[in-house]
Structures are given as C-alpha cells and as structure tokens.
C-alpha cells in the first residue's frame, strides 16, 4: 500500500466512525420515543407507531452492526 491508499483508508474509517455515532444517537431517540408511546392511551394508532418504532430500531441496529464489522475489517485487516 502506498501513502494515498493509507490516506483513503484513514478518511473512510473516520467517516464510518462518524456514521456509527450518528446511528447510535438516532437509535437512542427512536427507542426513547417508542418507549414514550407506551404511556399514551391504548389506541390502534399508538400500536402502529410502536410497530414502526420497533422496525426503525431493528433497521438501525442492523446498520450499526454492518458499519461496525466494516470498521473492524479496516482496523484488523479483514476487509469485507
């Protein structure tokens, strides 16, 4: 690897780490909002919003795992 390749990898890892932090922050907000919905009166609309919140949380967790494995690949030499 030459110097340019290392710079590209460094920039990629920094971007991935920022994405990882953003996903965690968004997951916290979505989880908090979904839990907050449990304090509303029991309606069909509340149940729909809880379902959507759970789906978003699962999608964010999967995205976090994907980014985490990519970062680990760059850091430990096992690219995926």
Coordinates of N, CA, C and O in Angstrom, one line a residue:
X1 N 0.8 -1.2 0.0 CA 0.0 0.0 0.0 C 0.9 1.2 0.0 O 1.9 1.3 0.7
X2 N 0.5 2.2 -0.8 CA 1.2 3.4 -0.8 C 0.5 4.4 0.1 O -0.5 4.2 0.8
X3 N 1.1 5.6 0.1 CA 0.6 6.6 1.1 C -0.8 7.1 0.8 O -1.6 7.4 1.7
X4 N -1.1 7.2 -0.5 CA -2.5 7.6 -0.9 C -3.5 6.6 -0.4 O -4.6 6.9 0.0
X5 N -3.2 5.3 -0.6 CA -4.2 4.3 -0.1 C -4.4 4.4 1.4 O -5.5 4.2 1.9
X6 N -3.3 4.6 2.1 CA -3.5 4.7 3.6 C -4.3 6.0 4.0 O -5.1 5.9 4.9
X7 N -4.2 7.1 3.2 CA -5.0 8.3 3.5 C -6.4 8.0 3.2 O -7.3 8.4 4.0
X8 N -6.7 7.3 2.1 CA -8.1 6.9 1.8 C -8.7 6.1 2.8 O -9.9 6.3 3.3
X9 N -8.0 5.1 3.3 CA -8.5 4.2 4.4 C -8.7 5.0 5.7 O -9.7 4.8 6.3
X10 N -7.8 5.9 6.0 CA -8.0 6.7 7.2 C -9.2 7.6 7.1 O -10.0 7.7 8.0
X11 N -9.5 8.2 5.9 CA -10.7 9.0 5.8 C -11.9 8.2 5.8 O -12.9 8.5 6.4
X12 N -11.9 7.0 5.2 CA -13.0 6.1 5.2 C -13.4 5.6 6.7 O -14.5 5.6 7.1
X13 N -12.3 5.3 7.5 CA -12.6 4.9 8.8 C -13.2 6.0 9.7 O -14.1 5.8 10.4
X14 N -12.7 7.3 9.4 CA -13.2 8.4 10.2 C -14.7 8.6 9.8 O -15.5 8.9 10.7
X15 N -15.0 8.5 8.5 CA -16.4 8.6 8.1 C -17.3 7.5 8.7 O -18.4 7.8 9.1
X16 N -16.8 6.3 8.7 CA -17.5 5.2 9.3 C -17.8 5.4 10.8 O -18.9 5.2 11.3
X17 N -16.8 6.0 11.5 CA -16.9 6.2 12.9 C -18.0 7.3 13.2 O -18.8 7.2 14.1
X18 N -18.0 8.3 12.3 CA -19.0 9.4 12.5 C -20.4 8.8 12.2 O -21.4 9.2 12.9
X19 N -20.5 8.0 11.2 CA -21.8 7.3 10.9 C -22.2 6.5 12.0 O -23.4 6.4 12.4
X20 N -21.3 5.8 12.6 CA -21.6 4.9 13.8 C -22.2 5.7 14.9 O -23.2 5.4 15.5
X21 N -21.6 6.9 15.2 CA -22.0 7.7 16.3 C -23.4 8.3 16.0 O -24.3 8.3 16.9
X22 N -23.6 8.7 14.7 CA -24.9 9.2 14.3 C -26.0 8.1 14.5 O -27.1 8.4 14.9
X23 N -25.7 6.9 14.1 CA -26.7 5.8 14.2 C -27.0 5.6 15.6 O -28.2 5.4 16.0
X24 N -26.0 5.6 16.5 CA -26.3 5.4 18.0 C -27.2 6.5 18.5 O -28.2 6.2 19.3
X25 N -26.9 7.7 18.1 CA -27.7 8.8 18.6 C -29.2 8.7 18.1 O -30.1 8.9 18.9
X26 N -29.3 8.4 16.9 CA -30.7 8.2 16.3 C -31.4 7.0 17.0 O -32.6 7.1 17.2
X27 N -30.7 6.0 17.2 CA -31.3 4.8 17.9 C -31.8 5.2 19.3 O -32.9 4.8 19.7
X28 N -31.0 6.0 20.0 CA -31.5 6.4 21.3 C -32.7 7.2 21.2 O -33.7 7.0 22.0
X29 N -32.8 8.1 20.3 CA -34.0 9.0 20.1 C -35.2 8.1 19.7 O -36.3 8.2 20.3
X30 N -35.0 7.2 18.8 CA -36.1 6.3 18.4 C -36.6 5.4 19.5 O -37.8 5.2 19.7
X31 N -35.7 4.8 20.2 CA -36.0 4.0 21.4 C -36.8 4.8 22.4 O -37.8 4.3 23.0
X32 N -36.3 6.0 22.7 CA -36.9 6.8 23.7 C -38.4 7.2 23.3 O -39.3 7.2 24.1
X33 N -38.5 7.5 22.0 CA -39.9 7.9 21.5 C -40.8 6.7 21.6 O -42.0 6.8 21.9
X34 N -40.3 5.5 21.2 CA -41.1 4.3 21.2 C -41.5 3.9 22.6 O -42.7 3.6 22.9
X35 N -40.6 4.0 23.6 CA -40.9 3.8 25.0 C -41.9 4.8 25.5 O -42.9 4.5 26.2
X36 N -41.8 6.1 25.1 CA -42.7 7.1 25.5 C -44.1 6.9 25.0 O -45.1 7.3 25.6
X37 N -44.2 6.2 23.8 CA -45.6 5.9 23.3 C -46.3 4.9 24.2 O -47.6 4.9 24.2
X38 N -45.6 4.1 25.0 CA -46.3 3.2 25.9 C -47.1 3.9 27.0 O -48.0 3.3 27.6
X39 N -46.9 5.2 27.2 CA -47.6 6.0 28.2 C -48.8 6.6 27.7 O -49.6 7.3 28.4
X40 N -49.1 6.5 26.4 CA -50.3 7.0 25.7 C -51.4 6.1 26.0 O -51.2 4.9 26.2
X41 N -52.7 6.6 25.8 CA -53.8 5.6 25.9 C -53.8 4.6 24.8 O -53.3 4.9 23.7
X42 N -54.3 3.4 25.1 CA -54.2 2.3 24.2 C -55.1 2.5 23.0 O -56.3 2.4 23.1
X43 N -54.6 2.9 21.8 CA -55.3 3.0 20.6 C -54.6 2.3 19.5 O -53.5 1.9 19.6
X44 N -55.3 2.1 18.3 CA -54.7 1.5 17.2 C -53.5 2.3 16.6 O -52.5 1.7 16.2
X45 N -53.7 3.6 16.6 CA -52.6 4.5 16.1 C -51.4 4.3 17.0 O -50.2 4.3 16.4
X46 N -51.5 4.2 18.3 CA -50.3 4.0 19.1 C -49.6 2.7 18.8 O -48.4 2.7 18.7
X47 N -50.4 1.7 18.6 CA -49.8 0.4 18.3 C -49.1 0.4 16.9 O -48.0 -0.2 16.8
X48 N -49.6 1.2 16.0 CA -48.9 1.3 14.7 C -47.6 2.1 14.9 O -46.6 1.7 14.3
X49 N -47.6 3.1 15.6 CA -46.4 3.9 15.9 C -45.4 3.1 16.6 O -44.2 3.2 16.4
X50 N -45.8 2.3 17.6 CA -44.9 1.4 18.3 C -44.2 0.4 17.3 O -43.0 0.1 17.4
X51 N -45.1 -0.2 16.5 CA -44.6 -1.1 15.5 C -43.5 -0.5 14.6 O -42.5 -1.0 14.3
X52 N -43.8 0.7 14.1 CA -42.9 1.5 13.2 C -41.6 1.8 14.0 O -40.5 1.7 13.4
X53 N -41.7 2.2 15.2 CA -40.5 2.5 16.0 C -39.7 1.3 16.2 O -38.4 1.3 16.1
X54 N -40.3 0.1 16.4 CA -39.5 -1.1 16.6 C -38.8 -1.5 15.3 O -37.6 -1.9 15.3
X55 N -39.5 -1.3 14.2 CA -38.9 -1.6 12.9 C -37.7 -0.7 12.6 O -36.7 -1.1 12.1
X56 N -37.8 0.6 12.9 CA -36.7 1.6 12.7 C -35.6 1.2 13.7 O -34.4 1.2 13.3
X57 N -35.9 0.8 14.9 CA -34.8 0.4 15.8 C -34.1 -0.8 15.3 O -32.8 -0.9 15.3
X58 N -34.8 -1.8 14.8 CA -34.1 -3.0 14.2 C -33.3 -2.6 13.0 O -32.1 -3.1 12.9
X59 N -33.8 -1.8 12.1 CA -33.0 -1.3 11.0 C -31.7 -0.6 11.4 O -30.7 -0.8 10.8
X60 N -31.8 0.2 12.4 CA -30.7 1.0 12.9 C -29.6 0.0 13.5 O -28.4 0.2 13.3
X61 N -30.1 -1.0 14.2 CA -29.2 -1.9 14.8 C -28.5 -2.7 13.8 O -27.2 -2.9 13.9
X62 N -29.2 -3.1 12.7 CA -28.5 -3.9 11.6 C -27.5 -3.0 10.9 O -26.4 -3.4 10.5
X63 N -27.8 -1.7 10.7 CA -26.9 -0.8 10.1 C -25.7 -0.6 10.9 O -24.6 -0.5 10.4
X64 N -25.9 -0.5 12.2 CA -24.8 -0.3 13.2 C -23.9 -1.5 13.1 O -22.6 -1.4 13.1
X65 N -24.4 -2.7 13.1 CA -23.6 -3.9 13.0 C -22.8 -4.0 11.7 O -21.7 -4.4 11.7
X66 N -23.4 -3.6 10.6 CA -22.7 -3.6 9.3 C -21.5 -2.6 9.4 O -20.4 -3.0 8.9
X67 N -21.8 -1.4 9.9 CA -20.7 -0.4 9.9 C -19.6 -0.9 10.9 O -18.4 -0.8 10.6
X68 N -20.0 -1.5 12.0 CA -19.0 -2.0 13.0 C -18.1 -3.1 12.4 O -16.9 -3.1 12.6
X69 N -18.7 -4.0 11.6 CA -17.9 -5.0 11.0 C -17.0 -4.5 10.0 O -15.9 -4.9 9.8
X70 N -17.4 -3.5 9.2 CA -16.6 -2.8 8.2 C -15.4 -2.1 8.9 O -14.3 -2.2 8.4
X71 N -15.7 -1.4 10.0 CA -14.6 -0.7 10.7 C -13.6 -1.7 11.2 O -12.4 -1.5 11.1
X72 N -14.1 -2.8 11.8 CA -13.2 -3.9 12.3 C -12.4 -4.5 11.2 O -11.2 -4.8 11.4
X73 N -13.0 -4.6 10.0 CA -12.2 -5.1 8.9 C -11.1 -4.2 8.5 O -10.0 -4.7 8.2
X74 N -11.3 -2.9 8.5 CA -10.3 -2.0 8.2 C -9.2 -2.0 9.3 O -8.0 -1.9 9.0
X75 N -9.6 -2.0 10.5 CA -8.7 -1.9 11.6 C -7.8 -3.2 11.8 O -6.7 -3.2 12.2
X76 N -8.4 -4.4 11.5 CA -7.8 -5.6 11.8 C -7.4 -6.4 10.5 O -7.0 -7.5 10.6
X77 N -7.6 -5.7 9.3 CA -7.1 -6.3 8.1 C -8.0 -7.3 7.5 O -7.6 -8.0 6.5
X78 N -9.2 -7.5 7.9 CA -10.2 -8.5 7.3 C -11.2 -7.7 6.6 O -12.4 -7.6 7.1
X79 N -10.9 -7.2 5.4 CA -11.9 -6.4 4.7 C -13.1 -7.3 4.2 O -12.9 -8.4 3.8
X80 N -14.3 -6.7 4.2 CA -15.5 -7.5 3.7 C -16.0 -6.8 2.6 O -16.1 -5.6 2.4

